[in-house]
Coordinates of C-alpha atoms in Angstrom, one line a residue:
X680 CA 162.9 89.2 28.5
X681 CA 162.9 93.1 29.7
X682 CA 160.3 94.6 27.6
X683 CA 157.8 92.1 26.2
X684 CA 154.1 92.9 27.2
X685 CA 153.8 89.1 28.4
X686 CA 157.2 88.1 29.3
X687 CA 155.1 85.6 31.6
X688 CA 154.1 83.8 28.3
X689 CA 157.5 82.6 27.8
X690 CA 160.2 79.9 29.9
X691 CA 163.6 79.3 29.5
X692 CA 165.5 76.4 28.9
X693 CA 166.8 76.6 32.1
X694 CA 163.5 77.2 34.1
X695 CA 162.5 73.9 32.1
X696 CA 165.0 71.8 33.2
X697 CA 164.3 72.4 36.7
X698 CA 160.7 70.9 36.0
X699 CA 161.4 68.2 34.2
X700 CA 159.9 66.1 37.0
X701 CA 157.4 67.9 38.5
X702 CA 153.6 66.2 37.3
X703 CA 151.9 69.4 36.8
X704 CA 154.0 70.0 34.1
X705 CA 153.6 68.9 31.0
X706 CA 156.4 69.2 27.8
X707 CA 154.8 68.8 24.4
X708 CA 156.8 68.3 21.2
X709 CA 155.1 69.2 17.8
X710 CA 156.6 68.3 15.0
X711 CA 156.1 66.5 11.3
X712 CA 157.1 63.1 12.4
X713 CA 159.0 61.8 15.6
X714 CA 162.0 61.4 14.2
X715 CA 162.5 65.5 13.9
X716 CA 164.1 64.7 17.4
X717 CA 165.0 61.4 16.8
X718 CA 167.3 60.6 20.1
X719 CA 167.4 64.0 21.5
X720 CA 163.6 64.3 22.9
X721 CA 163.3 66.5 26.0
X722 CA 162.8 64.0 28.7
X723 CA 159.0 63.7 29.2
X724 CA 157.9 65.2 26.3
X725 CA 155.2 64.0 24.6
X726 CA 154.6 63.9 20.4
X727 CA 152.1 65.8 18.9
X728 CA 152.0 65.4 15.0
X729 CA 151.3 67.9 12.8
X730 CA 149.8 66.2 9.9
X731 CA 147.7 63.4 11.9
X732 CA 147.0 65.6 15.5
X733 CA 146.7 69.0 14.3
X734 CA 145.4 69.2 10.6
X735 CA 142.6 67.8 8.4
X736 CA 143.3 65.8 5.3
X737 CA 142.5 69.1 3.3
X738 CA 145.3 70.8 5.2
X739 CA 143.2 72.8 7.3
X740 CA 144.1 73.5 11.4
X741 CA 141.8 71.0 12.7
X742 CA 139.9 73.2 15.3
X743 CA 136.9 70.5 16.3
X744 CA 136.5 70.7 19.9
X745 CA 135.9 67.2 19.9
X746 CA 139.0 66.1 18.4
X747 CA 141.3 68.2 20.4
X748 CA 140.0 67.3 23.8
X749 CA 141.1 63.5 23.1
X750 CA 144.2 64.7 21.8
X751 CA 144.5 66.7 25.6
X752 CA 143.3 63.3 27.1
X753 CA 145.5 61.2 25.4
X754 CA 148.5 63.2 26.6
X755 CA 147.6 63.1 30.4
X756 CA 146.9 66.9 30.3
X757 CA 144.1 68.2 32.3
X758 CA 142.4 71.8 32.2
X759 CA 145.1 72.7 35.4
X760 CA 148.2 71.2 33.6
X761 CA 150.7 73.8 32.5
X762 CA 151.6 72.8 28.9
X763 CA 155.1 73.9 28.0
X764 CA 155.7 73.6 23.9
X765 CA 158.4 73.2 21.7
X766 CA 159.6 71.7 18.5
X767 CA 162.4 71.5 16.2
X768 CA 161.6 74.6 14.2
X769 CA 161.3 77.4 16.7
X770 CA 158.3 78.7 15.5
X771 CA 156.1 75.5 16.3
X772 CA 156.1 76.2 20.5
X773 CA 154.2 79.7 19.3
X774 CA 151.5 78.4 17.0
X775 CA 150.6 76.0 19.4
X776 CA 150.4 78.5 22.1
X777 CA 147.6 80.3 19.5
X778 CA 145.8 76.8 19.2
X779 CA 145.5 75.9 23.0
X780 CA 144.6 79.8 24.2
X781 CA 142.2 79.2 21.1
X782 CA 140.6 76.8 23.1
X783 CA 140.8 77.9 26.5
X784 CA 143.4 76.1 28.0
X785 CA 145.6 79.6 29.9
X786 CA 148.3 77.5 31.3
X787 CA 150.8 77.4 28.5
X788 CA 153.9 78.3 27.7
X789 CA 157.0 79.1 25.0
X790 CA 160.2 77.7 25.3
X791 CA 162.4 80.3 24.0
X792 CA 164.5 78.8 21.8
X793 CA 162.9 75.4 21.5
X794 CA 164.9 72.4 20.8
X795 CA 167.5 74.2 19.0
X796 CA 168.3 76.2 22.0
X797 CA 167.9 72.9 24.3
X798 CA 170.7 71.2 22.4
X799 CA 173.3 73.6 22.0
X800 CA 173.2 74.0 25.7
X801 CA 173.9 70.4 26.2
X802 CA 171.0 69.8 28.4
X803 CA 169.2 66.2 28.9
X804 CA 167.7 64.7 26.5
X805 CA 165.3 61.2 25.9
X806 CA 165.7 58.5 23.4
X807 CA 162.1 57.9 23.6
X808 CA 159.3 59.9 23.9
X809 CA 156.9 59.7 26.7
X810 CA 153.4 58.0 27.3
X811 CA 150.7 59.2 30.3
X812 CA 147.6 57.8 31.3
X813 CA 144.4 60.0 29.7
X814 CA 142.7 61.9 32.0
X815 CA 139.3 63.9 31.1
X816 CA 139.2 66.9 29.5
X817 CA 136.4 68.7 27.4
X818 CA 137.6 71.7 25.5
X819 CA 134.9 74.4 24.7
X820 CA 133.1 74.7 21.4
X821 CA 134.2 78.1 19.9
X822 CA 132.1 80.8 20.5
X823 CA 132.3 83.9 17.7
X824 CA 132.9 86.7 19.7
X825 CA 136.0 85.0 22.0
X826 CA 137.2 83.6 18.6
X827 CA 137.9 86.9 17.2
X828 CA 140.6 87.8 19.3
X829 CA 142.3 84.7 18.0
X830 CA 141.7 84.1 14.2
X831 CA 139.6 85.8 11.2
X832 CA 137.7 84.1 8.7
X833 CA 138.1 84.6 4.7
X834 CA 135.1 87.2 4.4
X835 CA 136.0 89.4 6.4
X836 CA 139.9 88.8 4.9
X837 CA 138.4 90.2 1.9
X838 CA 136.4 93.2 3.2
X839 CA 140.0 94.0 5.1
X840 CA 141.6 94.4 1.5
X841 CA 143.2 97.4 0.9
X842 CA 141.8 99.3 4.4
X843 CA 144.2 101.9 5.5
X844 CA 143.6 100.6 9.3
X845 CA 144.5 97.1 8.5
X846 CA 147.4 95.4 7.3
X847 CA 147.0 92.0 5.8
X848 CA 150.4 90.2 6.8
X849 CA 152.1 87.7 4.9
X850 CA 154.6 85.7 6.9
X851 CA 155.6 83.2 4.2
X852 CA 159.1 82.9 2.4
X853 CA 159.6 85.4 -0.4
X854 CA 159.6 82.4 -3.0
X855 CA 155.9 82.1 -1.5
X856 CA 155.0 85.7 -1.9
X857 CA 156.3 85.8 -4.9
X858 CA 154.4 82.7 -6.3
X859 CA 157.2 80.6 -6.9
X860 CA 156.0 78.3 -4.5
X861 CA 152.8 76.9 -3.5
X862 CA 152.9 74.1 -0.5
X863 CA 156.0 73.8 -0.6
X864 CA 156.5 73.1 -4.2
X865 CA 156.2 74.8 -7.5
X866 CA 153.0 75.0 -8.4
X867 CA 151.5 72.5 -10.7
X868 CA 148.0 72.1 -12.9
X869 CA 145.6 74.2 -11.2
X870 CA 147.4 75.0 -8.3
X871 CA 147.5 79.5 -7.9
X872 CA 150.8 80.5 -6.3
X873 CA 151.4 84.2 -5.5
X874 CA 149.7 86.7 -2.5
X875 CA 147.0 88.1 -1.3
X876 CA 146.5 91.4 -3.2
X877 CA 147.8 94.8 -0.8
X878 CA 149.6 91.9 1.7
X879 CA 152.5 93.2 3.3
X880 CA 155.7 90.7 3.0
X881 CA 157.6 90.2 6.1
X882 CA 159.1 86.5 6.7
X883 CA 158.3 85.2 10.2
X884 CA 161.7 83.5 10.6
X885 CA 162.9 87.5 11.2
X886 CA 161.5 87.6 14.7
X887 CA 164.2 85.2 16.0
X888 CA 167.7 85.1 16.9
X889 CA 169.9 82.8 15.0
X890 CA 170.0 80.4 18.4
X891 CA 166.4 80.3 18.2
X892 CA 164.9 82.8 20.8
X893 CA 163.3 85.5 19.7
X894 CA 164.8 89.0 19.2
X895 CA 164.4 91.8 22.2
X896 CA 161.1 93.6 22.0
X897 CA 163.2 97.3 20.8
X898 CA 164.3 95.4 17.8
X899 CA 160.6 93.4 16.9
X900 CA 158.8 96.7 17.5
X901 CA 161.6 98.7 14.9
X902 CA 161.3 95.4 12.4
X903 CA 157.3 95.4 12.2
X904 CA 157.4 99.6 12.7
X905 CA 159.7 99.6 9.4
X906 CA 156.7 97.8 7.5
X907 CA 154.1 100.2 8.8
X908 CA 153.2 97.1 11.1
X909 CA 152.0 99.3 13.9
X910 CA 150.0 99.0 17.0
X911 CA 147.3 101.4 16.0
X912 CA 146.0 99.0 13.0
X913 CA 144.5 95.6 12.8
X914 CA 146.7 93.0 11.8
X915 CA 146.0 90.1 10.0
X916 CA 148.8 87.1 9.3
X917 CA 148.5 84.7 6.8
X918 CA 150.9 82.0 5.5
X919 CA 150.2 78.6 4.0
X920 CA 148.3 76.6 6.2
X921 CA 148.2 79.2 10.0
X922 CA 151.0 77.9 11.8
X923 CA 153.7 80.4 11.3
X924 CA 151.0 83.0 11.1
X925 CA 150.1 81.4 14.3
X926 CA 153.5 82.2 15.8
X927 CA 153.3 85.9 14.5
X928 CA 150.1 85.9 15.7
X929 CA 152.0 85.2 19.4
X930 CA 155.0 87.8 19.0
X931 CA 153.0 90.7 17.7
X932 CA 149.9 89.7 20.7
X933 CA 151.8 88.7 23.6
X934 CA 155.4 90.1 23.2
X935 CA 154.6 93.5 21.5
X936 CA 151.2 94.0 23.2
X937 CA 149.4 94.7 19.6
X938 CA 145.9 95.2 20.9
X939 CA 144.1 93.8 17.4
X940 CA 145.7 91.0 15.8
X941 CA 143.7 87.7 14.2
X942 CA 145.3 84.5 12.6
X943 CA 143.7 83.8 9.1
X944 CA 144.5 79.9 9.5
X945 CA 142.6 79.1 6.1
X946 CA 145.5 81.3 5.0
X947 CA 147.2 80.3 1.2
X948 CA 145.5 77.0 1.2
X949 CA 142.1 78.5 1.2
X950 CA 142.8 81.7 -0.3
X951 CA 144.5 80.3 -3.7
X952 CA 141.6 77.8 -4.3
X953 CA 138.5 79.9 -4.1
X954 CA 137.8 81.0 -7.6
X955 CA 136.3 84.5 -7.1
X956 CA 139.5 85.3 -4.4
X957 CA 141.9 87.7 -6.3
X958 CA 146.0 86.8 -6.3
X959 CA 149.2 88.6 -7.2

């Protein structure tokens, strides 16, 4: 992990597995339903779901305060627990990195390589998933000036537009960017599939390794370099909901040190169904 600007952000599989009883520690799954994992859980882990945990009915990252200090609670995580995350897609442990550093919580981690990397290795795994007693825990409201360092808001998206000191980043599949797909479908009735207008097109999944772990810091810094993505400009990812621009959000802040960089979690879902918002 020789190069990264926070190498400490990220564990191994086989630091994990040497933790896998130790309280203080504790491994959260995020997936779309349980049975992502089904029979192959890291032991201990708990389950956090994606569309009931961590989004509102309208698709939105749920970011009340509220809401995600009972989801803490519920888990048995306190403010001093170190919260190590993973999921079956490999870009999941990253978003929610973004999400608890969002709220304050410092002591979380990235399994490199997730659950992918954890099974090909052949390392333990649960039937079941996990259940802790709740213990308190009272996230912080958000506060505008912290929250800039971790996500933008569709105003100022649109005052970014075509700024030669920003580049707007779309993180998507090219079937996305090229409005083939909206949600994860073709687009139907009013649905408005397509990009945001000067949005560069660079496919998140190109950060990692085919095992899962993401690529050395010489070959992210030459992939985002190619695109113009450089330190010296504000970057702005977007996909459909904020997750994977979540998880760019991680590799271009914390492994490639990129000093200005802000999730637009409305992202495709908000963009695409404001009327006055423009679209390729």
């Amino acid at each position: 992990m020789t190069g990264y600007s926070h190498p400490d952000s990220l564990v191994e599989t086989q630091w994990l597995a040497t933790q896998l009883n130790d309280p203080s520690v504790r491994i959260v799954e995020v997936g779309m339903s349980p049975e992502d994992c089904e029979n192959a859980h890291i032991p201990g882990a708990v389950f956090w779901s994606i569309p009931s945990d961590l989004m509102t009915p309208n698709l939105r990252m749920n970011l009340d305060a509220e809401m995600f200090s009972a989801l803490l609670s519920k888990s048995g995580i306190s403010p001093e627990t170190t919260v190590v995350a993973y999921g079956s897609n490999p870009a999941t442990g990253a978003n929610i990195f973004w999400l608890l550093k969002r709220f304050g919580h410092d002591k979380v981690y990235v399994l490199n390589g997730g659950h992918q990397k954890w099974m090909a290795e052949g390392r333990p795994v649960a039937s079941a998933l996990s259940r802790f007693e709740p213990v308190p825990y009272a996230a912080p409201d958000s506060a505008p000036a912290r929250d800039r360092d971790y996500r933008i808001l569709i105003a100022e998206v649109q005052d970014a537009l075509n700024r030669s000191d920003t580049v707007i980043l779309d993180v998507r599949t090219s079937a996305e960017y090229r409005g083939e797909i909206f949600m994860g479908k073709p687009p139907e009735g009013n649905e408005r599939a397509g990009h945001i207008p000067s949005a560069v097109h660079l496919e998140h999944t190109l950060a990692l390794n085919k095992n899962g772990t993401f690529k050395s810091a010489a070959a992210l810094h030459s992939l985002y370099a190619q695109q113009g993505i450089t330190k010296d400009k504000r970057v702005i990812p977007y996909c459909a909901v904020g997750a994977r621009s979540g998880f760019i959000w991680y590799v271009l802040k914390y492994l490639l040190g990129y000093p200005n960089v802000q999730n637009y979690d409305g992202s495709w879902n908000e963009w695409s169904r404001l009327p006055e918002a423009d679209l390729l």
